[in-house]
PDB file of C-alpha atoms in Angstrom:
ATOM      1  CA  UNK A 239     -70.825 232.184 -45.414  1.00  0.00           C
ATOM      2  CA  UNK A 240     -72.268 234.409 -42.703  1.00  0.00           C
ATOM      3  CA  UNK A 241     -71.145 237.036 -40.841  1.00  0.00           C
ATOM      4  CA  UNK A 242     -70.785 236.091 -36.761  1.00  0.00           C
ATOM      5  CA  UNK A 243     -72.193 238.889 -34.164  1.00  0.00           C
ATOM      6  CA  UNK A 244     -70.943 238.402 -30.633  1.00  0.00           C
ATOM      7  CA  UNK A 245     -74.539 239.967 -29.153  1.00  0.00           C
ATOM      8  CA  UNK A 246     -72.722 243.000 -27.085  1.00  0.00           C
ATOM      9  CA  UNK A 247     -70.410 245.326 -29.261  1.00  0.00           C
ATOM     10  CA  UNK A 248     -70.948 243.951 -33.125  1.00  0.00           C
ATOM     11  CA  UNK A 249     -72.760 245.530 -35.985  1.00  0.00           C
ATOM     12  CA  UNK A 250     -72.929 247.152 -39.591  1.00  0.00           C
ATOM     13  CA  UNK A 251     -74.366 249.854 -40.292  1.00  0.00           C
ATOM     14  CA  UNK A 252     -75.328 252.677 -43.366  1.00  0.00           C
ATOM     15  CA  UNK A 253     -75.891 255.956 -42.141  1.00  0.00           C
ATOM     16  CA  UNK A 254     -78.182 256.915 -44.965  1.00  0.00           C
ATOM     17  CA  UNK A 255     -81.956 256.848 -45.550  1.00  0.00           C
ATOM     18  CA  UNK A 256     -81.855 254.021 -48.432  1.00  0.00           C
ATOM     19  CA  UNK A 257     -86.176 253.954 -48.045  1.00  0.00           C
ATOM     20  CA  UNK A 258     -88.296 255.864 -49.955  1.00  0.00           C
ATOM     21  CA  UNK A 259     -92.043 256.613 -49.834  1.00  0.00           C
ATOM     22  CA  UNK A 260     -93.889 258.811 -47.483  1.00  0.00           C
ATOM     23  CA  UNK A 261     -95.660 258.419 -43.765  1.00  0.00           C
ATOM     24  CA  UNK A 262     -99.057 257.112 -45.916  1.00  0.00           C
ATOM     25  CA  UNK A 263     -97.185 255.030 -48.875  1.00  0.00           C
ATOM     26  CA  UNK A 264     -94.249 253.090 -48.202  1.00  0.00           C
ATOM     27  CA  UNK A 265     -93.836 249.540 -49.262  1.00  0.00           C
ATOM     28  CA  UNK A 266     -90.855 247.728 -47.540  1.00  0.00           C
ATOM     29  CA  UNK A 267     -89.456 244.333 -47.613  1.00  0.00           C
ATOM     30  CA  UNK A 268     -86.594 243.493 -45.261  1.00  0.00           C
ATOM     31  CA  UNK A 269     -84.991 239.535 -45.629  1.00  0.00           C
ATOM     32  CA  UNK A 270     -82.323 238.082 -43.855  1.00  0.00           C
ATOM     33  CA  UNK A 271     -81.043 234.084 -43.293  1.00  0.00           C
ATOM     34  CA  UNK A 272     -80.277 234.355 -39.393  1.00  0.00           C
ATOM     35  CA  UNK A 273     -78.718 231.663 -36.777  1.00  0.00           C
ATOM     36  CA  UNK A 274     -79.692 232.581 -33.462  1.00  0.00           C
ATOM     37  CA  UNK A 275     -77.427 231.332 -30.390  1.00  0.00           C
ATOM     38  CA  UNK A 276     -79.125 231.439 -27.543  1.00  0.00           C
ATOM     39  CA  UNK A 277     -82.496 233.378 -26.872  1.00  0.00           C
ATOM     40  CA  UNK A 278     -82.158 237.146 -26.543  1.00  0.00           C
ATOM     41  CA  UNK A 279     -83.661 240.392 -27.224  1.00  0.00           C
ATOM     42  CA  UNK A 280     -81.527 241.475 -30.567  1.00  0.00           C
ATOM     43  CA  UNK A 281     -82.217 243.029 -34.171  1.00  0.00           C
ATOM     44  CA  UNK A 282     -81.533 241.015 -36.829  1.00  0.00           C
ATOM     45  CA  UNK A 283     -81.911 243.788 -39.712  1.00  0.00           C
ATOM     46  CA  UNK A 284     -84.154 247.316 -39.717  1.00  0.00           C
ATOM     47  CA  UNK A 285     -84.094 250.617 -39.769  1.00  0.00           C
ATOM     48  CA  UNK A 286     -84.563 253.970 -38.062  1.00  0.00           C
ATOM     49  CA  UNK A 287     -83.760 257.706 -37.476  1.00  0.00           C
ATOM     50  CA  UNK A 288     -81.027 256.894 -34.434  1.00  0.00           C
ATOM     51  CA  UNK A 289     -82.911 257.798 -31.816  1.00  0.00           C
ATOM     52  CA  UNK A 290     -87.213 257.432 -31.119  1.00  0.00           C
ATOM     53  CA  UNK A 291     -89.435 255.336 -32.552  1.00  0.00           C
ATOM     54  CA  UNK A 292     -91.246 257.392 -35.024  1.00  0.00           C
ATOM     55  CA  UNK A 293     -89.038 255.807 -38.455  1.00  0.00           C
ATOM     56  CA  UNK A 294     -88.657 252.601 -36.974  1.00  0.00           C
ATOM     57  CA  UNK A 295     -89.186 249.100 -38.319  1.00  0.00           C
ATOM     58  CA  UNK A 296     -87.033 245.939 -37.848  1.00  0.00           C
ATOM     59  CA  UNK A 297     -86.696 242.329 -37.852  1.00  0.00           C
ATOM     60  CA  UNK A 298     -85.510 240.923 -34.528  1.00  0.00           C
ATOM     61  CA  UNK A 299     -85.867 238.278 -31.785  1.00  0.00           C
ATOM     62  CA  UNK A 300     -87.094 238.680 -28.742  1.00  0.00           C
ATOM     63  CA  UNK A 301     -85.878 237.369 -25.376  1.00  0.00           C
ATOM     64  CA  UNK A 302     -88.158 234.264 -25.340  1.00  0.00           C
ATOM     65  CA  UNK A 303     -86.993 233.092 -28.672  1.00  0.00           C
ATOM     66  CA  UNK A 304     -89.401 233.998 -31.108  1.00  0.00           C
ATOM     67  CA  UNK A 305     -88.531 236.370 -33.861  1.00  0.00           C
ATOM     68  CA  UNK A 306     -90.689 239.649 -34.348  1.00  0.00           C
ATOM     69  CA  UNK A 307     -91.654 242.466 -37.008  1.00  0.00           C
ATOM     70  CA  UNK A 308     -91.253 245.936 -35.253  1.00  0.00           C
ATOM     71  CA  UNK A 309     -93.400 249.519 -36.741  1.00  0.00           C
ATOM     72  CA  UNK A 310     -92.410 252.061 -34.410  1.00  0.00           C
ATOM     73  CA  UNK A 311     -93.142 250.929 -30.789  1.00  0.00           C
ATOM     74  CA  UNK A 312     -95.584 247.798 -31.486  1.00  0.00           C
ATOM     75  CA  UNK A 313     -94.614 244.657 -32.415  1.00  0.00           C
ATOM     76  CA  UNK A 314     -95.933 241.210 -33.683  1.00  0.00           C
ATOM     77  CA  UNK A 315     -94.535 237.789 -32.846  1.00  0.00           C
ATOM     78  CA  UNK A 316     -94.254 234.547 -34.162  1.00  0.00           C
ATOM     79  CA  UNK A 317     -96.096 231.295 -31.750  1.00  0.00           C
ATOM     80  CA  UNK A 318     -92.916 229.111 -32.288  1.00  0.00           C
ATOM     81  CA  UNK A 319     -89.630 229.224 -30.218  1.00  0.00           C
ATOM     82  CA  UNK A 320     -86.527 228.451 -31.263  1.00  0.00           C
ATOM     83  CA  UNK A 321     -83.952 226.994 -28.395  1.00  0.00           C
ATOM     84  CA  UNK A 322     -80.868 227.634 -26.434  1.00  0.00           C
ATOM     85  CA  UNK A 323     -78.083 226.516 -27.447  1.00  0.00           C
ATOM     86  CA  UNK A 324     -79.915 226.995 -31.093  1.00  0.00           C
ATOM     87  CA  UNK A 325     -78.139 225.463 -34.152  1.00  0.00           C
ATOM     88  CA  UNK A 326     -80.496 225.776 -36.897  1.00  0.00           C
ATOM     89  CA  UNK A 327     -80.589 228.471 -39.803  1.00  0.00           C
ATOM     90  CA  UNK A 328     -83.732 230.947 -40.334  1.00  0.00           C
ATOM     91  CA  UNK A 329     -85.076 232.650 -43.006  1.00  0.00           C
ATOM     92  CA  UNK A 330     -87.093 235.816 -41.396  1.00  0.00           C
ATOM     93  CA  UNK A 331     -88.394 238.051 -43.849  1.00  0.00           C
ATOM     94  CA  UNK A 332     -90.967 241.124 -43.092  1.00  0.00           C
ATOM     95  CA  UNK A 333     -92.926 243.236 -45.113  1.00  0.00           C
ATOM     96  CA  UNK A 334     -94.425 246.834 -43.972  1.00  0.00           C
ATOM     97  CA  UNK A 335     -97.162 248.969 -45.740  1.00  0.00           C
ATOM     98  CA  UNK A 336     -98.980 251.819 -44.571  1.00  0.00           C
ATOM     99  CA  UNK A 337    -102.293 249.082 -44.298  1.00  0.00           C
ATOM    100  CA  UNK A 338    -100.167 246.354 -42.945  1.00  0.00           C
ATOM    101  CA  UNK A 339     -97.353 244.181 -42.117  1.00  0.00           C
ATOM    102  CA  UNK A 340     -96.255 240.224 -42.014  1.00  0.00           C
ATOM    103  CA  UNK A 341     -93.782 238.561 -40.771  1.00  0.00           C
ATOM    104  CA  UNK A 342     -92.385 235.382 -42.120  1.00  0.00           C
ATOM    105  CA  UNK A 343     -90.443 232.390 -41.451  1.00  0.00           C
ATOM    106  CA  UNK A 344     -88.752 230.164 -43.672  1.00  0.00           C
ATOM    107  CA  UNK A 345     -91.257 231.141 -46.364  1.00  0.00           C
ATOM    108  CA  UNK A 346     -94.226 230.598 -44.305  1.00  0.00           C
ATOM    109  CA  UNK A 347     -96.904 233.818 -42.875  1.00  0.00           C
ATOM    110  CA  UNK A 348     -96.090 233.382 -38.998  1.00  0.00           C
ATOM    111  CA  UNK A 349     -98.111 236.880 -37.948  1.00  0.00           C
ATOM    112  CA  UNK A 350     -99.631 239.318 -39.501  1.00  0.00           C
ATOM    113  CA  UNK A 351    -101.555 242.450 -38.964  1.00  0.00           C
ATOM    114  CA  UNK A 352    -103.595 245.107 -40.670  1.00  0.00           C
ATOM    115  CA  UNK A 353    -103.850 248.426 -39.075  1.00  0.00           C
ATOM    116  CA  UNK A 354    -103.279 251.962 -40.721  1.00  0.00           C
ATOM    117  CA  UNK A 355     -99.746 253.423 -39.337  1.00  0.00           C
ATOM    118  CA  UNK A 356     -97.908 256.317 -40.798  1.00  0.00           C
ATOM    119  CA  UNK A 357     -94.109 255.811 -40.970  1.00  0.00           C
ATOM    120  CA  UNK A 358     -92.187 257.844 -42.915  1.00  0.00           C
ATOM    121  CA  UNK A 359     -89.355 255.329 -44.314  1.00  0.00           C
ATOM    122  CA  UNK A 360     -87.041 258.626 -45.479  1.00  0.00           C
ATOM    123  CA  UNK A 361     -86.732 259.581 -41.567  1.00  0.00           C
ATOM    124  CA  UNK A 362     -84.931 255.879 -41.128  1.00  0.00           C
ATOM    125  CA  UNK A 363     -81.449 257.329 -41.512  1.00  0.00           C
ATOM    126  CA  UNK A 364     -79.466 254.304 -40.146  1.00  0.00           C
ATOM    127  CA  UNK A 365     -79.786 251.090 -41.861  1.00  0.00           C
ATOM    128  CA  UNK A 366     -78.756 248.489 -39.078  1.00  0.00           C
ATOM    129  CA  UNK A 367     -77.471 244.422 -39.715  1.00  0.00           C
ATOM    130  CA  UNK A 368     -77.317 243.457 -36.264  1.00  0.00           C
ATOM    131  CA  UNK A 369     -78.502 246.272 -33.506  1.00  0.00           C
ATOM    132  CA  UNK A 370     -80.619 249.035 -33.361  1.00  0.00           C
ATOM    133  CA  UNK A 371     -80.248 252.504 -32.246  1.00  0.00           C
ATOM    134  CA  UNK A 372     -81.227 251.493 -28.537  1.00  0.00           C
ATOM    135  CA  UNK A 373     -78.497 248.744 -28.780  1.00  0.00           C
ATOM    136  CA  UNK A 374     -80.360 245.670 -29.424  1.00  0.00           C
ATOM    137  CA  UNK A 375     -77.520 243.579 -30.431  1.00  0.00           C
ATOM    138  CA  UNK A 376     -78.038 240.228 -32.474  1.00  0.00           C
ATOM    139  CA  UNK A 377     -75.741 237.469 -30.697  1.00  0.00           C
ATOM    140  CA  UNK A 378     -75.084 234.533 -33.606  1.00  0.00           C
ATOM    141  CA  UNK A 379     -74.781 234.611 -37.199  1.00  0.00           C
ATOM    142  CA  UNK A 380     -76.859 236.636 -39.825  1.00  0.00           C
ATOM    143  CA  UNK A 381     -76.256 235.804 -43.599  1.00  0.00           C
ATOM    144  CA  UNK A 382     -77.673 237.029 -47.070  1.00  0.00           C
ATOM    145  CA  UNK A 383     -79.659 240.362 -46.022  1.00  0.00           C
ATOM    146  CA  UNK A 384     -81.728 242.320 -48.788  1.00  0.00           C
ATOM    147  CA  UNK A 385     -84.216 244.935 -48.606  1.00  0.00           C
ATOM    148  CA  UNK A 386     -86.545 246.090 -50.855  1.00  0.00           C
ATOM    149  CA  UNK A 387     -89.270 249.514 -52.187  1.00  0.00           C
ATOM    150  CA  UNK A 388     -91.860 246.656 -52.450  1.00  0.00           C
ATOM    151  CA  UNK A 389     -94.268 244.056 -50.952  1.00  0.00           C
ATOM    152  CA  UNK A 390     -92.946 240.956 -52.168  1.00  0.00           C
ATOM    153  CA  UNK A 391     -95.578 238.410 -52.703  1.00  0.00           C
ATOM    154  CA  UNK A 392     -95.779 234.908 -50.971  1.00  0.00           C
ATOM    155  CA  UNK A 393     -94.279 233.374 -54.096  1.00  0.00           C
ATOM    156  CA  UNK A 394     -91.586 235.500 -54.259  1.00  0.00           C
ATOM    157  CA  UNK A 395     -91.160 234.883 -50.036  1.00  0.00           C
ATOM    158  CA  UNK A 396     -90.908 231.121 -50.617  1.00  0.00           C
ATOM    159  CA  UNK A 397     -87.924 231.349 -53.615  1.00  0.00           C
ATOM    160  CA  UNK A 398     -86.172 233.365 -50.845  1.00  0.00           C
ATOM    161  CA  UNK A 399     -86.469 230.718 -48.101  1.00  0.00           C
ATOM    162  CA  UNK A 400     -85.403 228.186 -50.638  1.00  0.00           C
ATOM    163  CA  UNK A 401     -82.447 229.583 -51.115  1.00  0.00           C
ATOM    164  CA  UNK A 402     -83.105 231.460 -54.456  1.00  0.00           C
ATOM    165  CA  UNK A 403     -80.977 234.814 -54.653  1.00  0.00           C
ATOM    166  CA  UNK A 404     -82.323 238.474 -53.553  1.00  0.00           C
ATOM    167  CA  UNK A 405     -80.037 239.288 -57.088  1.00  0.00           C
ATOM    168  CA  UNK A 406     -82.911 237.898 -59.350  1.00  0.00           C
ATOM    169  CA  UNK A 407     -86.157 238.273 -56.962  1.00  0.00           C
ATOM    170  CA  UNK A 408     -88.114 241.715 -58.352  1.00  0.00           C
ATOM    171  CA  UNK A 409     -84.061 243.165 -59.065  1.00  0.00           C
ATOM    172  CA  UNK A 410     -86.005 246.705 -59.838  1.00  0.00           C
ATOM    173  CA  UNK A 411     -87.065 247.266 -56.523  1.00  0.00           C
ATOM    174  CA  UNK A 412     -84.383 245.450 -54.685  1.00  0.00           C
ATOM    175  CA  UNK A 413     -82.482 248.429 -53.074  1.00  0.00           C
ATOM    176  CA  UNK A 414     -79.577 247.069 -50.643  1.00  0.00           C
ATOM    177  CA  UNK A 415     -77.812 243.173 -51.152  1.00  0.00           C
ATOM    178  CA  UNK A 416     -75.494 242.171 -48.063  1.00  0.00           C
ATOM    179  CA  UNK A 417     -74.698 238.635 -48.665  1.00  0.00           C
ATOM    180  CA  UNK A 418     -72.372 239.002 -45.533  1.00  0.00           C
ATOM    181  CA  UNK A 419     -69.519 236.757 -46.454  1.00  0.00           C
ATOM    182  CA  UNK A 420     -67.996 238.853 -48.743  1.00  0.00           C
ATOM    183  CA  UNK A 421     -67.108 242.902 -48.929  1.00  0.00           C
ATOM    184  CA  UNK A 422     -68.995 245.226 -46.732  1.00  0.00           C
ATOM    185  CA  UNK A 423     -68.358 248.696 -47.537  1.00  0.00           C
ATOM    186  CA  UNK A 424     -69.764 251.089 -45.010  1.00  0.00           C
ATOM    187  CA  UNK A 425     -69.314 251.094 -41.281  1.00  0.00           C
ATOM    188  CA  UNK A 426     -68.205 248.303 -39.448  1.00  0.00           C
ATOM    189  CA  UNK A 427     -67.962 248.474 -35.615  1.00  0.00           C
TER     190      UNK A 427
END
């Protein structure tokens, strides 16, 4: 099951900071299954303080069809495109570190990139499924979110994208489960 987003007025959010670390040590895994519609400029899952872009980082696609790993105001990008008229499942996951972050899909390392950028994950206040704070809004289905206080390894990445649970993949650092066809507790607008 999935939960279906309409692109203009849909979303689920946690007004919390859920992240821990500091703006020089954070480790952060976000994971979602996503079903794009059509290609548009909308956030799939991330995170930040509701306004800026200083605790920012999210999954999302952009308006050519490619899904991308946001830290603050940069982003990287995947080659591949997905259609219009999309009807094929996704498995974007992306990891962030102060050295670093990847982006995959379906288990495979699509872009990566190693710079040195301070974020402090404790600013990100709102925990998005869906939009962001500048209203980014995801139009199609997102299923099976999880995030995570750790850099999953490629292994781990690939049990994801086969379908293995976020319940038993490093359950110690796993911080928020959505599997999106069942109860959602917080906000839902």
């Amino acid at each position: 099951m999935a939960y279906d987003f309409n692109g203009s007025n849909q979303w689920l959010q946690r007004s919390e900071a859920i992240f821990s670390g500091s703006s020089t040590s954070y480790a952060i895994t976000l994971a979602a299954w996503a079903r794009p519609t059509d290609r548009h400029l909308g956030t799939v899952i991330g995170a930040d303080a509701g306004s800026g872009n200083a605790g920012r980082f999210a999954l999302f696609s952009t308006g050519s069809g490619k899904f991308s790993l946001r830290r603050k105001s940069s982003s990287i990008s995947q080659s591949a495109q997905y259609p219009n008229g999309n009807t094929d499942w996704f498995h974007v996951l992306g990891t962030w570190a102060y050295s670093s972050r990847a982006l995959y899909v379906d288990g495979a390392s699509v872009a990566t990139q190693s710079t040195n950028i301070s974020l402090d994950p404790t600013n990100a206040t709102n925990f998005y499924i869906g939009r962001d704070h500048s209203g980014k809004y995801w139009e199609g289905k997102i299923g099976e979110c999880a995030a995570y206080n750790a850099i999953l390894s490629a292994n781990e990445i690939a049990q994801l994208a086969e379908g293995v649970s976020p319940l038993f993949i490093q359950p110690e650092n796993l911080i928020g489960y959505w599997p999106l066809g069942g109860l959602y507790t917080d906000e839902v607008n």
